Amino acid sequence: MDRNVVERYRLALFGRMVMGVAHEVDNHLSVVLGFSELIQLAAGNEQKVRDGAGKILSAGEKIGAIVQQFSRYVRPQTPSPEPFLPGEMIPEVLLFSRYDLGRNNVTVLPPPEVPPGILHADRRDFGLALLALLFNAAEAMSETGGELSMRVSIDAAGWEFTVSDQGPGIPAGFEEKVFEVGFTTRKGPLHTGMGLPVARHLAGQAGGTLQLTNGSGGGCVATVRMPLKPRG
């Protein structure tokens, strides 16, 4: 049996267990947070003790937020379109993915600003589509490093989300082939050739489009365009 098959099964199996692990972490974390609050209350005028307990509380709350957002997006679901604010969703997915995205000397640059406005789509599916584009961009720079940037804009035509990298770009003739299920130029069990096809499918399911082009200064630019009004 190909070792990659074993590793893919390992990922699938542990992916099934992740919700249970997150639940256990949350249970133990609630104990840490609860006793940290009690320490603060009992410390009285002992400022060092109060400050120390405060740091534990702050770190615990950040861990809790990461676990909560990760659990929200990893849970299997039936698509359910709803109005949501991209300005709230993007920080959520970056919260638990920035460490992995930033490996191999890749610098993640979040959108400098996200315009106020509502997007009509399945929030978690759209988050998954953006994550697929972000990880595809990060993997393109795995050997050289570079900047991974994201921008968001809105006009009368709708929303536009772009993910840009400083990788080698798309080889000539592969502009559409990269969207074929299972196609990948990289080796290893983590490279399944599923990210870009899934991202395009989810964008299209919500009435949008996904295109990949080579940037004028090198690298690749993934552009998702979404309508202002919900799909009828």
mmCIF file of C-alpha atoms in Angstrom:
data_model
loop_
_atom_site.group_PDB
_atom_site.id
_atom_site.type_symbol
_atom_site.label_atom_id
_atom_site.label_comp_id
_atom_site.label_asym_id
_atom_site.label_seq_id
_atom_site.Cartn_x
_atom_site.Cartn_y
_atom_site.Cartn_z
ATOM 1 C CA MET A 1 0.000 0.000 0.000
ATOM 2 C CA ASP A 2 1.214 3.484 -0.876
ATOM 3 C CA ARG A 3 2.338 5.292 2.288
ATOM 4 C CA ASN A 4 0.383 8.356 1.205
ATOM 5 C CA VAL A 5 -2.821 6.314 1.533
ATOM 6 C CA VAL A 6 -1.936 5.539 5.156
ATOM 7 C CA GLU A 7 -1.220 9.183 5.913
ATOM 8 C CA ARG A 8 -4.461 10.362 4.305
ATOM 9 C CA TYR A 9 -6.378 7.869 6.423
ATOM 10 C CA ARG A 10 -4.558 9.135 9.506
ATOM 11 C CA LEU A 11 -5.625 12.711 8.710
ATOM 12 C CA ALA A 12 -9.215 11.657 8.045
ATOM 13 C CA LEU A 13 -9.423 9.647 11.271
ATOM 14 C CA PHE A 14 -7.953 12.347 13.489
ATOM 15 C CA GLY A 15 -10.149 14.882 11.725
ATOM 16 C CA ARG A 16 -13.172 12.901 12.937
ATOM 17 C CA MET A 17 -11.882 13.067 16.510
ATOM 18 C CA VAL A 18 -11.044 16.755 16.553
ATOM 19 C CA MET A 19 -14.460 17.831 17.854
ATOM 20 C CA GLY A 20 -14.112 15.529 20.850
ATOM 21 C CA VAL A 21 -10.607 16.820 21.543
ATOM 22 C CA ALA A 22 -11.835 20.420 21.338
ATOM 23 C CA HIS A 23 -14.627 19.588 23.795
ATOM 24 C CA GLU A 24 -12.136 18.101 26.282
ATOM 25 C CA VAL A 25 -9.810 21.096 25.962
ATOM 26 C CA ASP A 26 -12.728 23.449 26.574
ATOM 27 C CA ASN A 27 -13.784 21.535 29.696
ATOM 28 C CA HIS A 28 -10.326 21.688 31.270
ATOM 29 C CA LEU A 29 -9.868 25.289 30.187
ATOM 30 C CA SER A 30 -13.031 26.334 32.009
ATOM 31 C CA VAL A 31 -11.494 25.016 35.243
ATOM 32 C CA VAL A 32 -8.301 27.037 34.667
ATOM 33 C CA LEU A 33 -10.288 30.204 33.938
ATOM 34 C CA GLY A 34 -12.601 29.699 36.896
ATOM 35 C CA PHE A 35 -9.790 29.289 39.421
ATOM 36 C CA SER A 36 -7.863 32.200 37.901
ATOM 37 C CA GLU A 37 -10.840 34.436 38.626
ATOM 38 C CA LEU A 38 -10.992 33.134 42.206
ATOM 39 C CA ILE A 39 -7.277 33.883 42.663
ATOM 40 C CA GLN A 40 -7.845 37.440 41.483
ATOM 41 C CA LEU A 41 -10.715 37.904 43.918
ATOM 42 C CA ALA A 42 -8.780 36.399 46.833
ATOM 43 C CA ALA A 43 -5.562 38.297 46.113
ATOM 44 C CA GLY A 44 -6.790 41.485 47.734
ATOM 45 C CA ASN A 45 -4.008 44.088 47.581
ATOM 46 C CA GLU A 46 -1.376 41.633 46.283
ATOM 47 C CA GLN A 47 -0.919 43.292 42.889
ATOM 48 C CA LYS A 48 1.646 40.776 41.586
ATOM 49 C CA VAL A 49 -0.735 37.920 42.295
ATOM 50 C CA ARG A 50 -3.611 39.791 40.649
ATOM 51 C CA ASP A 51 -1.465 40.569 37.599
ATOM 52 C CA GLY A 52 -0.319 36.957 37.320
ATOM 53 C CA ALA A 53 -3.865 35.646 37.503
ATOM 54 C CA GLY A 54 -4.883 38.247 34.931
ATOM 55 C CA LYS A 55 -2.266 36.972 32.500
ATOM 56 C CA ILE A 56 -3.527 33.417 32.967
ATOM 57 C CA LEU A 57 -7.078 34.607 32.304
ATOM 58 C CA SER A 58 -6.058 36.514 29.186
ATOM 59 C CA ALA A 59 -4.102 33.564 27.748
ATOM 60 C CA GLY A 60 -6.914 31.159 28.603
ATOM 61 C CA GLU A 61 -9.515 33.336 26.917
ATOM 62 C CA LYS A 62 -7.393 33.484 23.749
ATOM 63 C CA ILE A 63 -7.065 29.689 23.761
ATOM 64 C CA GLY A 64 -10.814 29.401 24.252
ATOM 65 C CA ALA A 65 -11.481 31.700 21.287
ATOM 66 C CA ILE A 66 -9.161 29.667 19.038
ATOM 67 C CA VAL A 67 -10.815 26.380 20.037
ATOM 68 C CA GLN A 68 -14.304 27.859 19.631
ATOM 69 C CA GLN A 69 -13.690 29.243 16.136
ATOM 70 C CA PHE A 70 -11.834 26.126 14.996
ATOM 71 C CA SER A 71 -14.692 23.927 16.213
ATOM 72 C CA ARG A 72 -17.228 26.074 14.386
ATOM 73 C CA TYR A 73 -15.521 25.682 11.015
ATOM 74 C CA VAL A 74 -14.427 22.041 11.274
ATOM 75 C CA ARG A 75 -17.873 20.616 12.065
ATOM 76 C CA PRO A 76 -19.566 18.810 9.099
ATOM 77 C CA GLN A 77 -22.683 20.616 7.971
ATOM 78 C CA THR A 78 -25.488 21.049 5.482
ATOM 79 C CA PRO A 79 -25.037 24.355 3.612
ATOM 80 C CA SER A 80 -27.266 27.081 5.007
ATOM 81 C CA PRO A 81 -26.884 30.504 3.325
ATOM 82 C CA GLU A 82 -27.215 33.459 5.657
ATOM 83 C CA PRO A 83 -26.257 37.137 5.724
ATOM 84 C CA PHE A 84 -22.965 37.752 7.533
ATOM 85 C CA LEU A 85 -20.217 40.351 7.825
ATOM 86 C CA PRO A 86 -16.961 39.392 6.053
ATOM 87 C CA GLY A 87 -15.196 41.770 8.419
ATOM 88 C CA GLU A 88 -16.077 39.407 11.279
ATOM 89 C CA MET A 89 -15.545 36.124 9.437
ATOM 90 C CA ILE A 90 -12.028 36.777 8.096
ATOM 91 C CA PRO A 91 -10.410 37.367 11.534
ATOM 92 C CA GLU A 92 -12.088 34.160 12.732
ATOM 93 C CA VAL A 93 -10.414 31.937 10.128
ATOM 94 C CA LEU A 94 -7.067 33.714 10.459
ATOM 95 C CA LEU A 95 -7.178 33.260 14.237
ATOM 96 C CA PHE A 96 -6.631 29.494 14.064
ATOM 97 C CA SER A 97 -4.816 29.242 10.712
ATOM 98 C CA ARG A 98 -2.102 31.911 10.854
ATOM 99 C CA TYR A 99 0.445 29.623 12.505
ATOM 100 C CA ASP A 100 0.191 26.966 9.782
ATOM 101 C CA LEU A 101 0.006 29.570 7.028
ATOM 102 C CA GLY A 102 3.126 31.277 8.354
ATOM 103 C CA ARG A 103 5.438 28.274 8.182
ATOM 104 C CA ASN A 104 8.464 28.246 5.877
ATOM 105 C CA ASN A 105 9.143 31.981 6.229
ATOM 106 C CA VAL A 106 5.745 32.955 4.832
ATOM 107 C CA THR A 107 4.490 36.288 6.194
ATOM 108 C CA VAL A 108 0.695 36.551 6.384
ATOM 109 C CA LEU A 109 -0.647 40.050 5.697
ATOM 110 C CA PRO A 110 -4.334 40.343 6.662
ATOM 111 C CA PRO A 111 -6.570 42.739 4.713
ATOM 112 C CA PRO A 112 -5.648 46.335 5.642
ATOM 113 C CA GLU A 113 -9.378 46.953 5.867
ATOM 114 C CA VAL A 114 -12.611 45.112 5.159
ATOM 115 C CA PRO A 115 -15.443 47.327 3.912
ATOM 116 C CA PRO A 116 -18.645 47.261 5.956
ATOM 117 C CA GLY A 117 -21.362 45.303 4.246
ATOM 118 C CA ILE A 118 -23.211 42.010 4.185
ATOM 119 C CA LEU A 119 -22.379 38.925 2.141
ATOM 120 C CA HIS A 120 -25.110 36.364 1.475
ATOM 121 C CA ALA A 121 -23.627 32.844 1.541
ATOM 122 C CA ASP A 122 -22.957 29.965 3.886
ATOM 123 C CA ARG A 123 -20.539 31.534 6.366
ATOM 124 C CA ARG A 124 -18.534 28.382 7.105
ATOM 125 C CA ASP A 125 -18.402 27.246 3.482
ATOM 126 C CA PHE A 126 -17.135 30.645 2.385
ATOM 127 C CA GLY A 127 -14.571 30.568 5.183
ATOM 128 C CA LEU A 128 -13.448 27.150 3.930
ATOM 129 C CA ALA A 129 -13.080 28.506 0.387
ATOM 130 C CA LEU A 130 -10.874 31.354 1.607
ATOM 131 C CA LEU A 131 -8.802 28.957 3.719
ATOM 132 C CA ALA A 132 -8.245 26.745 0.667
ATOM 133 C CA LEU A 133 -6.922 29.742 -1.272
ATOM 134 C CA LEU A 134 -4.745 30.898 1.617
ATOM 135 C CA PHE A 135 -3.157 27.467 2.074
ATOM 136 C CA ASN A 136 -2.651 27.048 -1.671
ATOM 137 C CA ALA A 137 -0.820 30.384 -1.720
ATOM 138 C CA ALA A 138 1.281 29.496 1.333
ATOM 139 C CA GLU A 139 2.261 26.143 -0.170
ATOM 140 C CA ALA A 140 3.351 27.870 -3.376
ATOM 141 C CA MET A 141 5.968 29.703 -1.288
ATOM 142 C CA SER A 142 7.028 26.737 0.848
ATOM 143 C CA GLU A 143 10.527 26.627 -0.653
ATOM 144 C CA THR A 144 11.244 30.344 -0.945
ATOM 145 C CA GLY A 145 9.087 32.118 1.635
ATOM 146 C CA GLY A 146 7.462 35.448 0.887
ATOM 147 C CA GLU A 147 4.389 37.515 1.602
ATOM 148 C CA LEU A 148 0.856 36.167 1.480
ATOM 149 C CA SER A 149 -1.578 39.061 1.271
ATOM 150 C CA MET A 150 -5.339 39.365 1.203
ATOM 151 C CA ARG A 151 -7.537 42.261 0.102
ATOM 152 C CA VAL A 152 -11.276 42.829 0.163
ATOM 153 C CA SER A 153 -13.318 45.401 -1.760
ATOM 154 C CA ILE A 154 -16.940 46.050 -2.654
ATOM 155 C CA ASP A 155 -18.645 48.069 -5.382
ATOM 156 C CA ALA A 156 -21.903 48.102 -7.321
ATOM 157 C CA ALA A 157 -20.975 44.813 -9.011
ATOM 158 C CA GLY A 158 -20.439 42.968 -5.725
ATOM 159 C CA TRP A 159 -17.674 41.747 -3.422
ATOM 160 C CA GLU A 160 -14.120 40.967 -4.485
ATOM 161 C CA PHE A 161 -11.674 38.949 -2.376
ATOM 162 C CA THR A 162 -8.090 38.509 -3.566
ATOM 163 C CA VAL A 163 -5.326 36.285 -2.198
ATOM 164 C CA SER A 164 -1.852 37.019 -3.595
ATOM 165 C CA ASP A 165 1.414 35.147 -3.162
ATOM 166 C CA GLN A 166 5.027 35.529 -4.230
ATOM 167 C CA GLY A 167 5.442 31.993 -5.505
ATOM 168 C CA PRO A 168 6.374 30.806 -9.012
ATOM 169 C CA GLY A 169 2.911 31.451 -10.464
ATOM 170 C CA ILE A 170 0.842 29.178 -12.701
ATOM 171 C CA PRO A 171 2.702 27.364 -15.496
ATOM 172 C CA ALA A 172 1.413 28.187 -18.994
ATOM 173 C CA GLY A 173 -1.460 25.920 -19.988
ATOM 174 C CA PHE A 174 -2.360 24.986 -16.400
ATOM 175 C CA GLU A 175 -4.788 27.845 -15.701
ATOM 176 C CA GLU A 176 -7.827 25.519 -15.695
ATOM 177 C CA LYS A 177 -6.103 22.209 -14.997
ATOM 178 C CA VAL A 178 -5.353 23.328 -11.419
ATOM 179 C CA PHE A 179 -9.113 23.185 -10.791
ATOM 180 C CA GLU A 180 -9.337 19.488 -11.673
ATOM 181 C CA VAL A 181 -10.086 17.308 -8.654
ATOM 182 C CA GLY A 182 -6.934 15.476 -7.555
ATOM 183 C CA PHE A 183 -4.519 17.458 -9.701
ATOM 184 C CA THR A 184 -1.400 18.608 -7.850
ATOM 185 C CA THR A 185 2.222 19.291 -8.692
ATOM 186 C CA ARG A 186 3.358 18.700 -5.113
ATOM 187 C CA LYS A 187 4.176 15.441 -3.356
ATOM 188 C CA GLY A 188 3.061 14.218 0.063
ATOM 189 C CA PRO A 189 -0.198 13.242 1.787
ATOM 190 C CA LEU A 190 -1.114 16.847 2.605
ATOM 191 C CA HIS A 191 -1.245 17.759 -1.070
ATOM 192 C CA THR A 192 -4.495 16.205 -2.268
ATOM 193 C CA GLY A 193 -5.331 18.440 -5.209
ATOM 194 C CA MET A 194 -8.661 19.279 -3.572
ATOM 195 C CA GLY A 195 -8.245 22.842 -2.305
ATOM 196 C CA LEU A 196 -8.763 24.818 -5.514
ATOM 197 C CA PRO A 197 -11.595 22.616 -6.883
ATOM 198 C CA VAL A 198 -13.431 22.853 -3.544
ATOM 199 C CA ALA A 199 -12.913 26.621 -3.361
ATOM 200 C CA ARG A 200 -14.308 27.124 -6.876
ATOM 201 C CA HIS A 201 -17.252 24.829 -6.163
ATOM 202 C CA LEU A 202 -18.169 26.683 -2.956
ATOM 203 C CA ALA A 203 -17.850 30.085 -4.617
ATOM 204 C CA GLY A 204 -20.040 28.952 -7.504
ATOM 205 C CA GLN A 205 -22.567 27.400 -5.137
ATOM 206 C CA ALA A 206 -23.087 30.865 -3.648
ATOM 207 C CA GLY A 207 -23.410 32.512 -7.071
ATOM 208 C CA GLY A 208 -19.814 33.695 -7.302
ATOM 209 C CA THR A 209 -16.714 32.957 -9.367
ATOM 210 C CA LEU A 210 -13.078 32.068 -8.710
ATOM 211 C CA GLN A 211 -10.222 32.810 -11.095
ATOM 212 C CA LEU A 212 -6.452 32.370 -10.837
ATOM 213 C CA THR A 213 -4.062 34.598 -12.728
ATOM 214 C CA ASN A 214 -0.350 35.326 -12.627
ATOM 215 C CA GLY A 215 0.472 38.607 -10.941
ATOM 216 C CA SER A 216 2.093 41.399 -12.946
ATOM 217 C CA GLY A 217 5.097 41.310 -10.618
ATOM 218 C CA GLY A 218 5.196 37.526 -10.235
ATOM 219 C CA GLY A 219 3.340 35.082 -8.073
ATOM 220 C CA CYS A 220 -0.311 34.124 -8.325
ATOM 221 C CA VAL A 221 -3.510 36.053 -7.605
ATOM 222 C CA ALA A 222 -6.723 34.213 -6.695
ATOM 223 C CA THR A 223 -9.828 36.364 -7.129
ATOM 224 C CA VAL A 224 -13.243 35.496 -5.748
ATOM 225 C CA ARG A 225 -16.166 37.657 -6.900
ATOM 226 C CA MET A 226 -19.462 37.416 -5.061
ATOM 227 C CA PRO A 227 -22.819 39.064 -5.826
ATOM 228 C CA LEU A 228 -24.366 41.631 -3.501
ATOM 229 C CA LYS A 229 -27.757 39.921 -3.514
ATOM 230 C CA PRO A 230 -28.358 36.317 -2.410
ATOM 231 C CA ARG A 231 -28.628 33.689 -5.080
ATOM 232 C CA GLY A 232 -32.250 33.164 -6.069
#
